[in-house]
Amino acid sequence: PGPTLAVVGATGAVGTVMLQILSQHADIWGEIRLVASPRSAGRKLAVRGEETEVVALSEEVFDGVDIAMFDVPDEVAAHWAPIAAARGVVVVDNSAAFRMDPDVPLVVPEVNAHTARVRPRGIIANPNCTTLSMIVALGALHAEFGLRELVVSSYQAVSGAGQAGVRTLRQQLSLVAGTELGTSPGDVRRAVGDRTGPFPEPVALNVVPWAGTLREDGWSSEEMKVRDESRKILGLPRLPVAVTCVRVPVVTAHSLTVHARFEDEVTVDRAREILATAPGVVLCDDPAAGEFPTPADVVGTDPTWVGRVRRALDDPTALELFVCGDNLRKGAALNTAQIAELVAAEMS
Ligand code: 2RA
């Protein structure tokens, strides 16, 4: 039999997609153990077509496990990932707890798979979904052109904030649907009241220029993650990166506008060739035919979709792109599963 896998956080928004992916990918696993908080223990979930009972997180749950995929809050991962690693488990962690630890590789298989082999703490980190929604395309362009600077704005779906984010948008949409709201200052806010869930402002009929928590000098934690993680994944520790993160009323699939400046002059033709052939990327770029990626079409798919490829009007070394990716698939569960599969291949 193949290696034993534990899915820790199996009942959450990302955990649910992880189970779908495990049922869709080649079945390389022996036992798959589903683990969650004591509150969810005893539930039965389908994986690989079998009903599997969820067990409560404990030290013993890791006995005999080879690889564990964690999708739990940062503080839970910070506590439990080292416990699992100490029991010989290779942990692939989707929280922010270890991403910037120099002894923990931050892995995107299409970009830096080789870094997954060196993991002194027995932990491999999975990047944040916003970074992941663009980095496969950027990694491909960087390999050819040499990235020198990034300026990015995100358009982030509410499922990035978990099931509570999705519930909040749906409830707010039901409050504003069929009304004339959105025509005078504050009318949406009054209709939504305190039902803003994990967001600081109403997200229905709105955009909210905020994701995460407040960091120094007005930056958000989400913006710092995109900067720090992009630098680490691309191996460019001093890359200038400017990010603004924005929440939009989309259920799933993050989008980003990207201004990327490279070492030398670039051509759109060569950029399009690179993007059209890069593993994990789909070029969808025919504005004359009304073709560009949008979250509504990209949701539920695996690749990073790229459109609107243009050379900057005032800088022949820079490209403008619109990038879209499913934040629960490549942005979280899929990348985690791909890393787990890399590690499993080492064991076979
Ligand atoms: C969000 N990227 O979209 C975050 C989740 N890690 O809120």
Coordinates of C-alpha atoms and ligand atoms in Angstrom, one line a residue:
P1 CA 0.0 0.0 0.0
G2 CA 1.0 3.6 -0.5
P3 CA 1.9 6.0 2.3
T4 CA -0.6 6.8 5.1
L5 CA -2.1 10.4 4.8
A6 CA -3.8 12.5 7.5
V7 CA -6.0 15.4 6.5
V8 CA -6.1 17.7 9.5
G9 CA -8.9 20.3 9.2
A10 CA -10.9 18.0 7.0
T11 CA -14.3 19.7 7.6
G12 CA -13.3 23.3 6.7
A13 CA -13.7 25.2 3.4
V14 CA -10.3 24.1 2.2
G15 CA -10.5 20.6 3.8
T16 CA -13.7 19.9 1.8
V17 CA -11.9 20.7 -1.4
M18 CA -8.9 18.6 -0.3
L19 CA -11.2 15.6 -0.1
Q20 CA -12.6 16.2 -3.6
I21 CA -9.0 16.5 -4.9
L22 CA -8.0 13.2 -3.2
S23 CA -11.0 11.6 -4.9
Q24 CA -10.0 13.0 -8.3
H25 CA -6.3 12.5 -8.4
A26 CA -4.4 9.2 -9.0
D27 CA -5.0 7.2 -5.8
I28 CA -1.4 6.8 -4.5
W29 CA -2.4 6.6 -0.8
G30 CA -2.8 3.7 1.6
E31 CA -5.0 4.8 4.5
I32 CA -6.4 8.3 4.5
R33 CA -7.2 9.5 8.0
L34 CA -9.6 12.5 8.4
V35 CA -8.9 14.7 11.5
A36 CA -10.7 17.7 12.8
S37 CA -11.5 19.5 16.1
P38 CA -13.4 17.5 18.7
R39 CA -16.5 19.4 17.7
S40 CA -16.5 17.8 14.2
A41 CA -15.3 14.3 15.4
G42 CA -17.7 11.5 14.5
R43 CA -18.9 13.1 11.3
K44 CA -18.7 10.9 8.2
L45 CA -17.2 12.4 5.0
A46 CA -16.7 10.8 1.6
V47 CA -13.2 10.4 0.3
R48 CA -12.3 8.2 -2.6
G49 CA -15.9 7.1 -2.7
E50 CA -15.8 5.7 0.9
E51 CA -17.6 7.1 4.0
T52 CA -14.8 7.9 6.4
E53 CA -15.3 8.9 10.1
V54 CA -13.6 12.1 11.2
V55 CA -11.5 11.7 14.3
A56 CA -10.5 14.3 16.9
L57 CA -7.0 15.9 16.7
S58 CA -4.7 14.2 19.3
E59 CA -1.1 13.1 19.4
E60 CA -2.0 9.5 18.8
V61 CA -3.8 10.3 15.6
F62 CA -0.4 10.7 14.0
D63 CA 0.8 7.2 14.8
G64 CA 1.7 5.4 11.6
V65 CA 1.0 8.5 9.5
D66 CA 3.7 9.3 6.8
I67 CA 2.4 12.7 5.5
A68 CA -0.2 15.1 7.0
M69 CA -1.9 18.0 5.2
F70 CA -2.9 20.7 7.7
D71 CA -5.5 23.3 7.0
V72 CA -6.2 24.8 10.4
P73 CA -5.9 28.2 12.0
D74 CA -2.3 29.5 12.5
E75 CA -2.2 28.9 16.2
V76 CA -3.5 25.4 15.9
A77 CA -0.8 24.6 13.2
A78 CA 1.9 26.3 15.3
H79 CA 1.1 23.9 18.2
W80 CA 0.3 20.7 16.3
A81 CA 2.6 20.6 13.3
P82 CA 5.8 20.3 15.4
I83 CA 4.0 17.5 17.4
A84 CA 3.2 15.6 14.3
A85 CA 6.7 16.2 12.8
A86 CA 8.3 14.9 16.1
R87 CA 6.4 11.7 15.5
G88 CA 8.1 11.3 12.0
V89 CA 5.3 12.8 10.0
V90 CA 6.1 15.2 7.0
V91 CA 3.7 18.0 7.5
V92 CA 2.4 20.1 4.6
D93 CA 0.9 23.1 6.3
N94 CA -1.4 25.6 4.7
S95 CA -1.3 28.1 7.6
A96 CA 0.9 31.2 7.9
A97 CA 2.6 29.8 11.0
F98 CA 5.8 28.6 9.3
R99 CA 5.9 30.2 5.8
M100 CA 8.7 32.6 6.6
D101 CA 10.7 30.2 8.8
P102 CA 14.1 29.9 7.1
D103 CA 14.1 26.2 8.0
V104 CA 10.7 25.6 6.3
P105 CA 10.5 25.5 2.5
L106 CA 7.6 27.4 0.9
V107 CA 6.7 25.3 -2.1
V108 CA 4.9 25.8 -5.4
P109 CA 5.7 22.6 -7.4
E110 CA 5.7 24.4 -10.8
V111 CA 8.1 27.0 -9.5
N112 CA 10.4 25.6 -6.8
A113 CA 9.7 21.9 -6.4
H114 CA 13.4 21.2 -5.6
T115 CA 13.2 23.2 -2.3
A116 CA 10.7 20.7 -0.8
R117 CA 13.5 18.1 -0.3
V118 CA 15.3 20.2 2.3
R119 CA 13.0 20.4 5.4
P120 CA 14.9 20.4 8.6
R121 CA 11.8 20.8 10.7
G122 CA 9.8 18.1 8.9
I123 CA 7.4 20.8 7.8
I124 CA 6.7 22.2 4.3
A125 CA 4.6 25.4 4.0
N126 CA 2.0 26.1 1.4
P127 CA 1.7 29.8 0.4
N128 CA -1.2 32.0 1.0
C129 CA -4.0 31.8 -1.6
T130 CA -3.4 35.3 -2.9
T131 CA 0.2 34.6 -3.6
L132 CA -0.6 31.3 -5.2
S133 CA -3.2 32.7 -7.5
M134 CA -0.5 34.6 -9.4
I135 CA 2.9 33.0 -8.7
V136 CA 2.8 30.1 -11.2
A137 CA 2.4 32.6 -14.1
L138 CA 5.0 34.9 -12.6
G139 CA 7.4 32.1 -12.0
A140 CA 7.3 31.1 -15.7
L141 CA 7.9 34.7 -16.8
H142 CA 10.7 35.2 -14.2
A143 CA 12.5 32.1 -15.5
E144 CA 12.8 33.7 -18.9
F145 CA 12.9 37.4 -18.3
G146 CA 14.3 37.9 -14.8
L147 CA 11.8 39.7 -12.5
R148 CA 12.9 43.1 -11.1
E149 CA 9.7 44.6 -9.6
L150 CA 6.1 43.7 -8.9
V151 CA 3.1 46.0 -8.4
V152 CA -0.1 44.1 -7.7
S153 CA -3.7 44.7 -6.7
S154 CA -5.9 41.8 -5.7
Y155 CA -9.6 41.2 -6.1
Q156 CA -10.2 38.5 -3.5
A157 CA -13.2 36.2 -3.2
V158 CA -15.0 35.8 0.1
S159 CA -14.2 32.1 0.5
G160 CA -10.6 33.2 1.3
A161 CA -12.1 34.1 4.7
G162 CA -13.5 30.6 5.0
Q163 CA -17.1 29.3 5.3
A164 CA -18.0 32.4 7.4
G165 CA -17.0 34.6 4.5
V166 CA -19.3 32.7 2.1
R167 CA -22.2 32.7 4.6
T168 CA -21.8 36.4 5.1
L169 CA -21.8 37.3 1.4
R170 CA -24.9 35.1 0.7
Q171 CA -26.8 36.6 3.7
Q172 CA -25.9 40.2 2.6
L173 CA -26.9 39.4 -1.0
S174 CA -30.3 38.2 0.2
L175 CA -30.7 41.5 2.1
V176 CA -30.0 43.7 -1.0
A177 CA -31.4 41.5 -3.8
G178 CA -34.2 43.2 -5.8
T179 CA -33.8 46.5 -3.9
E180 CA -32.7 49.9 -5.2
L181 CA -29.8 49.8 -2.7
G182 CA -26.4 51.1 -3.8
T183 CA -27.7 54.5 -4.9
S184 CA -27.1 56.7 -1.9
P185 CA -24.3 56.9 0.7
G186 CA -24.6 54.4 3.5
D187 CA -27.8 52.7 2.2
V188 CA -26.1 49.3 1.8
R189 CA -24.4 49.6 5.2
R190 CA -27.7 50.3 6.9
A191 CA -29.4 47.3 5.2
V192 CA -26.6 45.0 6.2
G193 CA -26.3 46.4 9.7
D194 CA -23.8 44.4 11.9
R195 CA -24.0 41.3 9.6
T196 CA -20.5 42.0 8.2
G197 CA -19.1 38.6 9.3
P198 CA -15.3 38.5 8.9
F199 CA -15.2 41.7 6.8
P200 CA -14.8 45.2 8.1
E201 CA -17.5 46.6 5.7
P202 CA -20.4 45.3 3.7
V203 CA -19.1 43.2 0.8
A204 CA -22.4 42.8 -1.2
L205 CA -22.7 45.6 -3.9
N206 CA -19.3 46.8 -2.7
V207 CA -15.5 46.4 -2.7
V208 CA -13.5 46.5 0.5
P209 CA -9.9 47.6 0.3
W210 CA -8.8 45.3 3.2
A211 CA -7.9 41.7 3.9
G212 CA -6.2 40.4 7.1
T213 CA -5.0 42.3 10.1
L214 CA -3.3 45.7 10.5
R215 CA 0.5 45.7 10.3
E216 CA 3.0 48.6 10.5
D217 CA 2.5 51.8 8.6
G218 CA -1.0 50.9 7.4
W219 CA -0.2 47.7 5.5
S220 CA -2.4 44.7 5.9
S221 CA -1.1 41.2 6.9
E222 CA -2.4 39.9 3.5
E223 CA -0.3 42.5 1.6
M224 CA 2.8 41.6 3.6
K225 CA 2.2 37.9 2.9
V226 CA 2.0 38.5 -0.9
R227 CA 5.3 40.5 -0.7
D228 CA 7.2 38.2 1.6
E229 CA 6.1 34.9 0.1
S230 CA 6.7 36.0 -3.5
R231 CA 10.2 36.9 -2.6
K232 CA 10.8 33.6 -0.9
I233 CA 9.3 31.4 -3.6
L234 CA 11.1 33.2 -6.4
G235 CA 14.3 33.3 -4.5
L236 CA 14.5 37.1 -4.8
P237 CA 14.8 38.3 -1.2
R238 CA 15.1 42.0 -2.2
L239 CA 12.5 42.1 -4.9
P240 CA 10.5 45.4 -4.7
V241 CA 6.9 44.5 -4.3
A242 CA 3.9 46.9 -3.8
V243 CA 0.6 45.2 -3.0
T244 CA -3.0 46.4 -2.4
C245 CA -5.5 43.7 -1.3
V246 CA -9.2 44.2 -2.0
R247 CA -12.2 42.0 -1.2
V248 CA -14.9 41.7 -3.8
P249 CA -18.4 40.1 -3.9
V250 CA -17.2 36.9 -5.5
V251 CA -17.7 33.5 -3.8
T252 CA -14.5 31.7 -5.0
A253 CA -11.5 32.6 -7.3
H254 CA -9.1 35.4 -6.6
S255 CA -8.0 37.8 -9.3
L256 CA -5.0 40.1 -9.5
T257 CA -3.8 42.9 -11.7
V258 CA 0.0 42.6 -12.1
H259 CA 2.6 45.1 -13.3
A260 CA 5.8 43.1 -13.6
R261 CA 9.1 44.8 -14.5
F262 CA 11.9 42.6 -15.9
E263 CA 15.7 42.9 -16.5
D264 CA 15.5 43.7 -20.2
E265 CA 12.9 44.6 -22.8
V266 CA 10.1 42.2 -23.2
T267 CA 7.8 41.4 -26.1
V268 CA 4.1 40.5 -25.7
D269 CA 4.6 37.7 -28.3
R270 CA 7.3 36.0 -26.2
A271 CA 5.3 36.5 -23.0
R272 CA 2.3 34.9 -24.6
E273 CA 4.4 31.9 -25.8
I274 CA 5.8 31.4 -22.3
L275 CA 2.3 31.6 -20.7
A276 CA 0.7 29.4 -23.3
T277 CA 3.2 26.6 -22.6
A278 CA 3.9 26.9 -18.9
P279 CA 2.7 24.0 -16.9
G280 CA -0.3 25.0 -14.7
V281 CA -1.1 28.1 -16.7
V282 CA -3.8 28.8 -19.3
L283 CA -3.5 31.9 -21.5
C284 CA -7.0 33.2 -22.1
D285 CA -6.4 36.5 -23.9
D286 CA -8.5 37.7 -26.9
P287 CA -10.1 41.0 -26.0
A288 CA -11.4 41.5 -29.5
A289 CA -13.5 38.3 -29.0
G290 CA -14.4 39.4 -25.5
E291 CA -12.1 36.6 -24.0
F292 CA -10.4 37.1 -20.7
P293 CA -10.5 35.1 -17.5
T294 CA -13.1 35.9 -14.9
P295 CA -13.8 34.3 -11.5
A296 CA -17.2 33.1 -12.6
D297 CA -15.6 30.9 -15.3
V298 CA -12.4 30.0 -13.5
V299 CA -14.0 28.7 -10.2
G300 CA -13.6 25.0 -9.8
T301 CA -10.6 24.7 -12.2
D302 CA -7.0 24.0 -11.4
P303 CA -4.8 26.3 -13.5
T304 CA -3.7 29.9 -13.2
W305 CA -5.6 31.8 -15.9
V306 CA -3.9 34.8 -17.5
G307 CA -5.4 37.4 -19.8
R308 CA -5.0 41.1 -20.8
V309 CA -1.3 40.6 -21.6
R310 CA 0.1 44.0 -22.6
R311 CA 3.5 45.7 -22.6
A312 CA 3.6 48.7 -20.3
L313 CA 3.0 51.9 -22.4
D314 CA 5.8 53.8 -20.7
D315 CA 8.3 51.0 -20.0
P316 CA 9.4 48.4 -22.6
T317 CA 10.7 46.2 -19.8
A318 CA 7.3 45.8 -18.1
L319 CA 4.2 43.7 -18.6
E320 CA 0.6 44.2 -17.4
L321 CA -1.5 41.1 -16.8
F322 CA -4.8 40.0 -15.3
V323 CA -4.5 36.8 -13.5
C324 CA -7.3 34.6 -12.0
G325 CA -7.2 31.3 -10.0
D326 CA -9.4 29.3 -7.7
N327 CA -8.3 30.2 -4.2
L328 CA -9.5 27.0 -2.7
R329 CA -7.9 24.7 -5.4
K330 CA -4.5 26.0 -6.6
G331 CA -4.7 28.7 -3.9
A332 CA -4.9 26.1 -1.1
A333 CA -6.0 22.4 -1.4
L334 CA -4.5 21.6 -4.8
N335 CA -1.1 23.0 -4.1
T336 CA -1.0 21.2 -0.7
A337 CA -2.0 18.0 -2.4
Q338 CA 0.7 18.5 -5.1
I339 CA 3.3 19.0 -2.4
A340 CA 2.1 15.9 -0.5
E341 CA 2.3 13.9 -3.8
L342 CA 5.9 15.1 -4.3
V343 CA 6.9 13.9 -0.8
A344 CA 5.0 10.6 -1.4
A345 CA 7.0 10.1 -4.6
E346 CA 10.2 10.3 -2.5
M347 CA 8.9 7.5 -0.3
S348 CA 8.0 5.1 -3.1
Ligands
2RA1 C1 -8.1 35.6 2.2 N1 -5.9 35.0 1.5 O1 -8.4 35.6 1.0 C2 -6.8 35.0 2.6 C3 -7.0 33.7 3.2 N2 -5.7 33.1 3.6 O2 -8.7 36.1 3.1

